[in-house]
Coordinates of C-alpha atoms and ligand atoms in Angstrom, one line a residue:
X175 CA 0.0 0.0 0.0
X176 CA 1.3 3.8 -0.7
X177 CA 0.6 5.9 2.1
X178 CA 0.3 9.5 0.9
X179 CA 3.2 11.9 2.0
X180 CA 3.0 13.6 5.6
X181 CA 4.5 16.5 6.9
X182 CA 5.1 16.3 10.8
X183 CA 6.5 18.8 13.4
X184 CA 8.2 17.8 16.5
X185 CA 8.3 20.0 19.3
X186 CA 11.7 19.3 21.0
X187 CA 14.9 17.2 19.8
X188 CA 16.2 16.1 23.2
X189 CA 16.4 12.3 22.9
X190 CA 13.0 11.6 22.5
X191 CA 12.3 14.3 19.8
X192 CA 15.4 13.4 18.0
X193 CA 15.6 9.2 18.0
X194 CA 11.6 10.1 16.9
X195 CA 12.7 12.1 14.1
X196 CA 15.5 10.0 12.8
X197 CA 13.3 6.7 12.9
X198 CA 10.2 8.2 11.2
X199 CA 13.1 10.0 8.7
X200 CA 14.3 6.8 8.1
X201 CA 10.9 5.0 7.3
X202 CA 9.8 7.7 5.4
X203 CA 12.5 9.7 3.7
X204 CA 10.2 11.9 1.5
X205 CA 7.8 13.4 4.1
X206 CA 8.5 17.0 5.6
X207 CA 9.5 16.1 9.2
X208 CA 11.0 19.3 11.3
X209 CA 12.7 19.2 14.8
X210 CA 11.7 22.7 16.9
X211 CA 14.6 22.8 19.6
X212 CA 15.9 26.2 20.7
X213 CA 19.2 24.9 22.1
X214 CA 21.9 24.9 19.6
X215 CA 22.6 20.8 19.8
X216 CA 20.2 18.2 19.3
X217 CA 19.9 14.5 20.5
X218 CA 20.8 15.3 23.4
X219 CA 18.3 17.1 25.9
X220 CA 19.3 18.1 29.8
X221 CA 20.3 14.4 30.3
X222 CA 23.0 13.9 27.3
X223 CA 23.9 17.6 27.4
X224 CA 24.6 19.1 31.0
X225 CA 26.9 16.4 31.5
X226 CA 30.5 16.6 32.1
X227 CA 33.0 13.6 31.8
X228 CA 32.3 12.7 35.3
X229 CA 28.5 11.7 34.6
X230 CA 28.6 7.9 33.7
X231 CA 25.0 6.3 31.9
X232 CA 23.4 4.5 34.9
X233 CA 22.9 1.8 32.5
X234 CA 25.5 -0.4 30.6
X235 CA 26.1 0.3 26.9
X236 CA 23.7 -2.5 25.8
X237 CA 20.6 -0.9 27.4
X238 CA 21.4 2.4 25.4
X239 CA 20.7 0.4 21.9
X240 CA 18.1 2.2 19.9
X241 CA 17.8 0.5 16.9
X242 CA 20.0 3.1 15.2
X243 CA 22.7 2.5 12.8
X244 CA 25.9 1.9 13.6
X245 CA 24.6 0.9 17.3
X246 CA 26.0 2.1 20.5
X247 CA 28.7 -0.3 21.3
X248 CA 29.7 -0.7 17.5
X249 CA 30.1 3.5 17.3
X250 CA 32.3 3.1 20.8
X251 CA 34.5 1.1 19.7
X252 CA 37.0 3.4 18.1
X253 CA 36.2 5.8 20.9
X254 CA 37.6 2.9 23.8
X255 CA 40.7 5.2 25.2
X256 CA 37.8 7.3 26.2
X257 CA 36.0 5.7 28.1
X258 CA 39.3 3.8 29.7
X259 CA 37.9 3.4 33.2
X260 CA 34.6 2.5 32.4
X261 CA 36.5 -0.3 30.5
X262 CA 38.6 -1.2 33.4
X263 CA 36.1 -1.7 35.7
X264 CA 33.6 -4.2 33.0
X265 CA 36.9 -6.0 32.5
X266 CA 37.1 -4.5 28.9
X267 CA 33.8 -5.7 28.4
X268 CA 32.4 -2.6 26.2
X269 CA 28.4 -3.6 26.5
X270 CA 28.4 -4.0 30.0
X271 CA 30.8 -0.7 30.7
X272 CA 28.5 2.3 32.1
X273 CA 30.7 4.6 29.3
X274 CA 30.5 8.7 29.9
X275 CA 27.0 9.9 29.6
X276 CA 28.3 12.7 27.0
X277 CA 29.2 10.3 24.8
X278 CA 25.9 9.1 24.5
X279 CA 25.1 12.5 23.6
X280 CA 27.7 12.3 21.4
X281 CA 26.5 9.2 19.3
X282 CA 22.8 10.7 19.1
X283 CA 24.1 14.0 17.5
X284 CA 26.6 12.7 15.2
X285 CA 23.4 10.5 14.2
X286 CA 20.9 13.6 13.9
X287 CA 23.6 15.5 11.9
X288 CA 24.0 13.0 9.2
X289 CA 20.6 12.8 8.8
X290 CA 20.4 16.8 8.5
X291 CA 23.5 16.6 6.1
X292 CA 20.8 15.7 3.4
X293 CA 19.4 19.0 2.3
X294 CA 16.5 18.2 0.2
X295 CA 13.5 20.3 0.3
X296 CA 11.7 17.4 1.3
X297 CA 13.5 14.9 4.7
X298 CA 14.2 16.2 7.9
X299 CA 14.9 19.5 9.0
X300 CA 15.5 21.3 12.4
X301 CA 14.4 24.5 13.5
X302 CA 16.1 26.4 16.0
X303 CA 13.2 27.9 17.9
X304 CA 10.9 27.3 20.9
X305 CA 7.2 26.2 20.5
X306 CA 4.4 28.6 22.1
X307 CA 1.2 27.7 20.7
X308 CA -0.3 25.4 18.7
X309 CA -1.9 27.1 15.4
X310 CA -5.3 28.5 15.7
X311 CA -6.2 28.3 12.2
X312 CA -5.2 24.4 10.8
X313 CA -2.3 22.2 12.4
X314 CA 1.0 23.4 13.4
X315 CA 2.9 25.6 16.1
X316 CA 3.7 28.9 16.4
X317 CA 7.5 29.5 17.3
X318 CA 8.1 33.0 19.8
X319 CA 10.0 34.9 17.2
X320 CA 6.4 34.5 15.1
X321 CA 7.0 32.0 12.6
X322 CA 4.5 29.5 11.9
X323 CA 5.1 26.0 11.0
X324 CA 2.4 23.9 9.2
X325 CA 2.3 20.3 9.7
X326 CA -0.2 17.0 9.3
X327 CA 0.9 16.2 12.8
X328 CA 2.0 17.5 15.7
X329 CA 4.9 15.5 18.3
X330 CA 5.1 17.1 21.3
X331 CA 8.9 15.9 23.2
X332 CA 9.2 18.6 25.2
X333 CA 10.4 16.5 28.2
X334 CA 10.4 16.9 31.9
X335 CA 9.4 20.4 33.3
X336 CA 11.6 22.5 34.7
X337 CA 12.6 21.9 38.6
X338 CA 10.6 24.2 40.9
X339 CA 11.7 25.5 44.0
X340 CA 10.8 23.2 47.0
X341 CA 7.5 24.4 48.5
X342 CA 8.9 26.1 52.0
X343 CA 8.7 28.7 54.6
X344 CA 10.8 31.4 52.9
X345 CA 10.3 31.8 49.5
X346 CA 12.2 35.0 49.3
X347 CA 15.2 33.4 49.0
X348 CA 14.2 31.5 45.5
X349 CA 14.4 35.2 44.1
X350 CA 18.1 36.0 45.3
X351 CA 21.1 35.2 44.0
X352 CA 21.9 32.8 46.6
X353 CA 19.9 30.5 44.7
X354 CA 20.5 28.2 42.3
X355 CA 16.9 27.3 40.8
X356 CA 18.2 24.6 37.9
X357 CA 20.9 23.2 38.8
X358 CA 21.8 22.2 34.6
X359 CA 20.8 25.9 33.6
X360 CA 24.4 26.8 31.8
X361 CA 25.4 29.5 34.3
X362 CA 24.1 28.0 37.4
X363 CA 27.4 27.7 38.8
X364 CA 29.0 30.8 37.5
X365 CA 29.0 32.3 41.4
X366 CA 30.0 29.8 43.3
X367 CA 33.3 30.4 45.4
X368 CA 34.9 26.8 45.7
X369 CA 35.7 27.7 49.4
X370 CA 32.1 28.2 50.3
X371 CA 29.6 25.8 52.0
X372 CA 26.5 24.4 49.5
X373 CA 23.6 23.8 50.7
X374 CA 22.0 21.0 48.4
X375 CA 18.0 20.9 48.4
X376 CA 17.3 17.1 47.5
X377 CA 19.3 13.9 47.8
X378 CA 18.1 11.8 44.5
X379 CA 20.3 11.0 41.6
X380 CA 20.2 15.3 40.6
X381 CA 21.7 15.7 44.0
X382 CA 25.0 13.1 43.0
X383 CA 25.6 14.6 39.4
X384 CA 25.7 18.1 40.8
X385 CA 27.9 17.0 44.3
X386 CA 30.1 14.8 41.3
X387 CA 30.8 17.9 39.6
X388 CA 31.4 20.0 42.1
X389 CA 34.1 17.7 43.8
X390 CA 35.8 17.1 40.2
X391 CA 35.9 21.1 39.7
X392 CA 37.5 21.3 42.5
X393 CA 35.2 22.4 44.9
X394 CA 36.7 22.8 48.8
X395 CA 33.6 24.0 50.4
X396 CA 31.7 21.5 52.8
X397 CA 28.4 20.2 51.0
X398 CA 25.3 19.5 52.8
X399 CA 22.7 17.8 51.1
X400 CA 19.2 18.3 52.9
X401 CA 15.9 15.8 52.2
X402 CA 12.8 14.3 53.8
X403 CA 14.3 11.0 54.1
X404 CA 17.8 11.2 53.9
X405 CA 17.5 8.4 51.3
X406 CA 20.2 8.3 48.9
X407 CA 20.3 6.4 45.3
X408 CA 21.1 2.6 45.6
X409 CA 24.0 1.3 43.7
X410 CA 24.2 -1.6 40.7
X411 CA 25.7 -5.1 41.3
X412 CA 25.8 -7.4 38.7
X413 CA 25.4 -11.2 39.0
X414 CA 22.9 -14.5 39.2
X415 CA 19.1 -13.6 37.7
X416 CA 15.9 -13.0 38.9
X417 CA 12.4 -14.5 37.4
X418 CA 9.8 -12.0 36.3
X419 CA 7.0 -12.1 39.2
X420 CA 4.7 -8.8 38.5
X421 CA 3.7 -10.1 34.9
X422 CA 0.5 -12.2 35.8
X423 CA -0.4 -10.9 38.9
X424 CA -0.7 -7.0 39.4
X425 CA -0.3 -5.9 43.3
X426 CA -4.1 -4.2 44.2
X427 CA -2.2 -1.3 45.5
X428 CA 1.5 0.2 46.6
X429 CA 1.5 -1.5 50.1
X430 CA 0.5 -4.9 48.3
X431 CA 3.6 -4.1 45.6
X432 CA 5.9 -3.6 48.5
X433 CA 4.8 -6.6 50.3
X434 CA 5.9 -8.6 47.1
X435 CA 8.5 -7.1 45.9
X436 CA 10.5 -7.2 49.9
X437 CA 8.9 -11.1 49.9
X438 CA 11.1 -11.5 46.7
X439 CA 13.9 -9.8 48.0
X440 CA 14.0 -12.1 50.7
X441 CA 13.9 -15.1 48.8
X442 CA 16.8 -14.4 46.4
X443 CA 19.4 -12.7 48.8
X444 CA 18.7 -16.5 50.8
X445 CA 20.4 -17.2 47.5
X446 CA 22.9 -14.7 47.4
X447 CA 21.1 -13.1 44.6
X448 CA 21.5 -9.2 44.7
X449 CA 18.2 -7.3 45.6
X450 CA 19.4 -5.9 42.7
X451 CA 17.7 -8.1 40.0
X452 CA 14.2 -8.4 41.8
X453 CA 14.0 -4.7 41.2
X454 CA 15.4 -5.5 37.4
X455 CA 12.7 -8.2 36.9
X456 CA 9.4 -6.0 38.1
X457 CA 11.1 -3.6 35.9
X458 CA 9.3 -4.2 32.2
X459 CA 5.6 -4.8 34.3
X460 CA 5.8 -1.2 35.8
X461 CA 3.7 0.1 33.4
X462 CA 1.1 -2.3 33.5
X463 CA 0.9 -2.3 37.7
X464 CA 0.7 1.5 36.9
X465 CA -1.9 1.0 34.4
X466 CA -4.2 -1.1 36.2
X467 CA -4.2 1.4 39.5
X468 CA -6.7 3.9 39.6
X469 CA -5.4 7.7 41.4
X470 CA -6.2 6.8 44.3
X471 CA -3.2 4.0 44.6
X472 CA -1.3 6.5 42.3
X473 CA -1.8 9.1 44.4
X474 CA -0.6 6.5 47.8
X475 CA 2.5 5.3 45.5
X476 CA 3.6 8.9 44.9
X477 CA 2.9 9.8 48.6
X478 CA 4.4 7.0 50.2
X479 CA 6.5 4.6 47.6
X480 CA 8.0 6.6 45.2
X481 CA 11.0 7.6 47.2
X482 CA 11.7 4.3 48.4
X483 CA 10.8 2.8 44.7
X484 CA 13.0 5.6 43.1
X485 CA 16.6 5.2 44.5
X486 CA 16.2 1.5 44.5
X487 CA 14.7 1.4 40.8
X488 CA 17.0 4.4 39.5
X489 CA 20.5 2.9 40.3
X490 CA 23.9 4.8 40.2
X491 CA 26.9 2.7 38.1
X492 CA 29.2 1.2 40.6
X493 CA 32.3 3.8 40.3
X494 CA 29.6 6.6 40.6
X495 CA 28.3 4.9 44.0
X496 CA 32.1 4.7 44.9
X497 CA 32.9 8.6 44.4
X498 CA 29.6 8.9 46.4
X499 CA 30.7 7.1 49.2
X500 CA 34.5 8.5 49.1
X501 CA 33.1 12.2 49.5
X502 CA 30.9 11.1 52.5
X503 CA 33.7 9.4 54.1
X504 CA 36.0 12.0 53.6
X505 CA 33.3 14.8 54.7
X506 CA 32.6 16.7 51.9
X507 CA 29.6 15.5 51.7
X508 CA 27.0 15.0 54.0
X509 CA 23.2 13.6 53.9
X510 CA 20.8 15.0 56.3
X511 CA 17.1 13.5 56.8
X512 CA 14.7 17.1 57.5
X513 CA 13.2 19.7 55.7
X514 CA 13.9 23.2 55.7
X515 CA 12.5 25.4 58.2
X516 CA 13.9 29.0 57.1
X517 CA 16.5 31.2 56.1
X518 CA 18.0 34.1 56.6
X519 CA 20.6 36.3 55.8
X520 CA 24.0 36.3 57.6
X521 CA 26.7 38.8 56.4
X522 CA 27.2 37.3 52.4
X523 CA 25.7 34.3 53.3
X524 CA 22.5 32.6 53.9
X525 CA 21.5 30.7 57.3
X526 CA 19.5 27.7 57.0
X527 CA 17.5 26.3 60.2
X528 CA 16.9 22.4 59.2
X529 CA 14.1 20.3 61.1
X530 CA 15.7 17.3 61.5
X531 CA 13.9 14.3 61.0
X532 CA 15.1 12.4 64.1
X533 CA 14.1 15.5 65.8
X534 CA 16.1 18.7 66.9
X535 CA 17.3 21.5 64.0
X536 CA 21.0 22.4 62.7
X537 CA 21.8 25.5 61.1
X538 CA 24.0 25.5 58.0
X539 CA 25.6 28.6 56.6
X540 CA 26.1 28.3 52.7
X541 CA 27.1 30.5 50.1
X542 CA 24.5 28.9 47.8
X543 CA 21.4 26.8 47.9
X544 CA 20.7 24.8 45.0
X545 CA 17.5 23.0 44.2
X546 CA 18.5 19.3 43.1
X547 CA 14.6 18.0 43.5
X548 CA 14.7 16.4 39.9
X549 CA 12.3 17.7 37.6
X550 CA 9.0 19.3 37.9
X551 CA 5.7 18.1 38.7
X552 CA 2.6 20.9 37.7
X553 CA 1.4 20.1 34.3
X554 CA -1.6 21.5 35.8
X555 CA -0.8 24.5 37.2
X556 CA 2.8 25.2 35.1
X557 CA 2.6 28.9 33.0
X558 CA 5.6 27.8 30.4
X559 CA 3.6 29.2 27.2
X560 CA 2.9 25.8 25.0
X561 CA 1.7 23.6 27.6
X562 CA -0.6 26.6 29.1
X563 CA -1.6 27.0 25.9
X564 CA -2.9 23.3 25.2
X565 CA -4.2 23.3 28.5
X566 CA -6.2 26.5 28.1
X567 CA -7.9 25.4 25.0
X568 CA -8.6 22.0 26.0
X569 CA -6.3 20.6 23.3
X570 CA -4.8 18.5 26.1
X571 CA -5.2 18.0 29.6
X572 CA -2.7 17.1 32.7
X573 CA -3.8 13.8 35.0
X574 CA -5.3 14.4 38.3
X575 CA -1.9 13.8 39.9
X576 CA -0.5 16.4 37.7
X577 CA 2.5 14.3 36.7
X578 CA 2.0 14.8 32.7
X579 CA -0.3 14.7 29.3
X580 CA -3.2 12.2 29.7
X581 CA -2.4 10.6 26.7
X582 CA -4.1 7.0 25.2
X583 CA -1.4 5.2 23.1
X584 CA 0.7 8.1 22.2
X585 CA -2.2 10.8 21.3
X586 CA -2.6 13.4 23.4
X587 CA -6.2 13.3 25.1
X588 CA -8.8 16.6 24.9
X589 CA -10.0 18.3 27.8
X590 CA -12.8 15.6 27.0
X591 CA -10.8 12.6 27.3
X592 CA -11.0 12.5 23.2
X593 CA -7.8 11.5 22.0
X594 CA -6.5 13.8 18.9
X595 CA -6.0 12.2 15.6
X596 CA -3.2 14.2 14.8
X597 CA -1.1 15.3 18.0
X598 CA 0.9 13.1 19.9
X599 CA 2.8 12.8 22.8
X600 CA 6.8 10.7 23.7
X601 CA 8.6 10.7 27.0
X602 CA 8.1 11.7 30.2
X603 CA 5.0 14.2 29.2
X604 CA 3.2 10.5 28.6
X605 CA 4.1 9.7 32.4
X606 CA 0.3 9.4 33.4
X607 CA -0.4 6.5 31.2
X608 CA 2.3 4.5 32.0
X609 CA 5.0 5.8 34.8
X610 CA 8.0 4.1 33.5
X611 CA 8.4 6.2 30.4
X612 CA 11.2 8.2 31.5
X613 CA 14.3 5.9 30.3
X614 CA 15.5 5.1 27.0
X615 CA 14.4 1.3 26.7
X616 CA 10.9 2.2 27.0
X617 CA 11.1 5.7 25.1
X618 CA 12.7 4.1 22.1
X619 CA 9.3 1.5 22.2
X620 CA 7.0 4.2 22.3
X621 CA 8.8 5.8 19.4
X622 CA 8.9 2.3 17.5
X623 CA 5.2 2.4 17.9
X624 CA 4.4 6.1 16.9
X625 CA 6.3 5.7 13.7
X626 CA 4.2 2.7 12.8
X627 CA 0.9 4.3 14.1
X628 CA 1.4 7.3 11.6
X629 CA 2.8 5.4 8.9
X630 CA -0.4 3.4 8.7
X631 CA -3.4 4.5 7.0
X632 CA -6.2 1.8 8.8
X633 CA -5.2 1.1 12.6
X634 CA -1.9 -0.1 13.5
X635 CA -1.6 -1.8 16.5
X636 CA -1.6 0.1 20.4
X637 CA 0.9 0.6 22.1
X638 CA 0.1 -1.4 25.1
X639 CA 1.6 -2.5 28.5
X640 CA 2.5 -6.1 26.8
X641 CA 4.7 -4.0 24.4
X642 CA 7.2 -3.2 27.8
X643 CA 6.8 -6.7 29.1
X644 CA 7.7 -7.9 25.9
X645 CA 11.6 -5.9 26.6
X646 CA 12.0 -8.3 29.0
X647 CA 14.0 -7.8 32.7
X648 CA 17.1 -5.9 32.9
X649 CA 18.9 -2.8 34.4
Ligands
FAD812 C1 20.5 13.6 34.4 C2 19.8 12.5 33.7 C3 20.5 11.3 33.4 C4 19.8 10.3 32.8 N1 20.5 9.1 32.5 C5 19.9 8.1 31.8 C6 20.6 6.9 31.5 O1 21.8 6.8 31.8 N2 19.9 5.9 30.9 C7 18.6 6.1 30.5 O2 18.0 5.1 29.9 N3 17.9 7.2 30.8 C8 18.5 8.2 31.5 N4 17.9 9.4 31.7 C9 16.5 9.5 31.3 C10 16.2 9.8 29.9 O3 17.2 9.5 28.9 C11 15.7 11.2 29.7 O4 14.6 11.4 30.5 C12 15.3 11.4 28.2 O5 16.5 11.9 27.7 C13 14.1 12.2 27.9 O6 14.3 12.8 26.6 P1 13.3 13.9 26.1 O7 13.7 14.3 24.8 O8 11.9 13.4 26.3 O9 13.4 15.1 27.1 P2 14.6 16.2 27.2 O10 15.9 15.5 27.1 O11 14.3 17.0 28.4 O12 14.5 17.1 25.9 C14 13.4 17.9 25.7 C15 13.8 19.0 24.7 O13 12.7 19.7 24.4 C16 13.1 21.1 24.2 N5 11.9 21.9 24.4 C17 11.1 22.1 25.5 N6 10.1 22.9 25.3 C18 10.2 23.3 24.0 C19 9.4 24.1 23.2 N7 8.3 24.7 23.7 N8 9.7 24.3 21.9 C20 10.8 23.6 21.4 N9 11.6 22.8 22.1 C21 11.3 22.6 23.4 C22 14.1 21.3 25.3 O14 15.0 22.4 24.9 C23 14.8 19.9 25.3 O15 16.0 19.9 24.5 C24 18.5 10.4 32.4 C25 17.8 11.6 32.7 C26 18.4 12.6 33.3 C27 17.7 13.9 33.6

């Protein structure tokens, strides 16, 4: 069957937008397909870009296969004297090395810019621009410098939000310049004196990649890390294997999911099997347990599981859980369980009062306060142009939980639940439907799937949970 030449827009070319743009390039080398990204490198996106060579993938170089061509590990091969200690630690095993996250970045761009190379009036293009509205007359997006860009289909990849300051007592100091609001913003550490105290907000995997690079730029002030728990990410360890055990029966709620999952536990470390592998064997039924729970078990995993869930599910690579450990032992760092009670300022500092969560308060003097609480979580409430826009005119609407676009396969859903025929959603923004969404495994399915949905002109098959059960376990 022909299928009649498309044009398609894709708003974003961080990983998602890109890979999307590549694959549906590749399957369809005549329709118009442009990338909007305002940042002057695409492929890459806050997680392949704000890296330096001390941020390692937190998955081995065989989970980072995308289908592309050359693949990952072939395209490192010539590259091996850079990613030396990676090497050294898999044994000079490239596919199970946890390589430099930049040169992930690295492999995606090169990819996008051959692609570009082409210059055919017809193929792929990118536009350097950001997205504000969607076109009020026919399909398309409006860029802020006024241009217009007409398309069959619109693919929005705009990624996580933005982080938001923490919700706290003194919000005065979010406007200072004391505070560091994104910690991957390009000049977020452009004041920071290396002999000063930091005062980290958050203690996920944000709060290790900014610590990381602190340390390696030679950073001498004391860093205190401040959150609820006090929980820090878990580390990987390979070894033995773990039988899927969420496929065929999904957990009523969170408590019942961590009753199984620390039952399991149990069972394989009686083996000496890392805890490690139960986590990697629920991992490809996520989205289905997700799936199947209605908000109000959504609402008690977020509240009470997610934490937990996340540093155990969201792993650092073993030398990254070593430099971890070696600043905490040697002091530079330090994790604190409490929240903050206030500031104020002292001389050309700021004073923090900490609630500790053992009970009793500390006070920390830093030169700088920087938000590491990952990314943000308002679809419903956020005011960054495009999404108020779709929100406002009921083109698309966030989940109760606020955590994204309700979306049902990959098209975005009206304000009246009616999914569009014509704009779709990848990534994270699809979080409501399925959770796990945020990684590349399941990204690059979804993106599999939306190629074949629009290259179709009678129904192609969903995109279901099966299709992540069907990746199988793994990191
Ligand atoms: C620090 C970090 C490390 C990670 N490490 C790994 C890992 O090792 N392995 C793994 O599998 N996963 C990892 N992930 C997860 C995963 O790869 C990312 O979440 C993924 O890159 C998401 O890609 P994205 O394109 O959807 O979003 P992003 O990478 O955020 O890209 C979105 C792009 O959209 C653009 N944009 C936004 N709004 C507009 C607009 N209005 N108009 C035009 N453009 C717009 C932005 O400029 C941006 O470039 C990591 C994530 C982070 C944050």
């Amino acid at each position: 069957m022909i299928i009649q030449e498309k044009s398609v827009v894709v708003v974003g070319g961080g990983f998602s937008g890109a890979l999307f743009g590549l694959k549906l390039h590749r399957a369809h080398p005549n329709w118009r397909i442009v990338i909007v990204e305002p940042k002057k490198k695409l492929g890459r996106g806050v997680a392949y870009g704000a890296c330096g060579s001390q941020h390692l993938l937190n998955v081995p170089v065989s989970r980072m296969e995308i289908g592309l061509t050359p693949g990952f590990a072939k395209w490192l091969e010539p590259r091996r004297n850079e990613m030396a200690e990676a090497l050294v630690e898999s044994g000079l095993d490239l596919p199970s090395a946890y390589a430099p996250r930049r040169l992930f970045g690295d492999y995606m761009e090169e990819r996008i810019g051959e692609a570009l190379a082409a210059k055919t009036r017809t193929g792929l293009t990118a536009v350097r621009g950001e997205a504000v509205r969607l076109l009020s007359q026919g399909r398309g997006v409006l860029l802020t410098d006024g241009r217009e860009i007409r398309a069959d289909f619109v693919v929005l990849a705009m990624g996580n939000l933005p982080p938001r300051p923490p919700s706290g007592p003194d919000n005065w100091l979010y406007d200072t310049g004391y505070f560091v609001p994104d910690p991957w913003a390009a000049d977020a550490f452009d004041d920071i004196d290396p002999d000063e105290p930091v005062l980290l907000i958050g203690a996920g995997l944000t709060m290790v990649d900014i610590a990381l690079r602190l340390a390696d730029e030679g950073h001498r002030g004391k860093m205190l890390a401040v959150s609820r728990r006090g929980l820090n990410p878990r580390t990987h360890k390979g070894g033995g294997a773990w039988v899927p055990f969420l496929h065929d029966k999904i957990p009523a709620s969170p408590l019942a999911l961590a009753k199984i999952v620390r039952a399991e536990i149990e069972k394989a470390e009686a083996q000496n099997i890392p805890w490690q592998r139960v986590f990697d064997a629920a991992r490809p039924a996520v989205a289905s347990v997700w799936n199947n729970w209605d908000d109000k078990s959504r609402r008690q995993f977020l509240r009470h599981l997610r934490v937990r869930w996340d540093i155990h599910r969201h792993r650092m690579a073993p030398r990254i859980g070593e430099e971890l450990d070696s600043l905490l032992k040697n002091g530079k760092l330090e994790i604190v369980a409490g929240r903050l009670a206030g500031f104020q300022e002292a001389g050309n500092q700021v004073e923090a009062t900490l609630k500790l969560r053992g009970g009793g308060s500390r006070v920390f003097k830093a030169g700088q306060v920087v938000n590491c609480t990952g990314p943000g979580n308002d679809f419903d409430k956020i005011a960054i142009p495009l999404v108020a826009d779709l929100r406002e005119r009921g083109l698309a609407r966030a989940d109760s939980l606020g955590v994204g676009f309700e979306t049902e396969d990959c098209a975005v859903l009206d304000a009246n639940g009616r999914p569009s025929s014509w704009l779709f959603a990848l990534g994270p923004l699809t979080r409501p439907a399925w959770w796990e969404i945020t990684a590349v495994p399941e990204i690059n399915i979804q993106i599999d799937r939306l190629v074949a949905q629009l290259s179709s002109d009678t129904p192609a098959p969903r995109l279901t949970t099966a299709d992540f059960l069907g990746m199988g376990e793994g990191i």
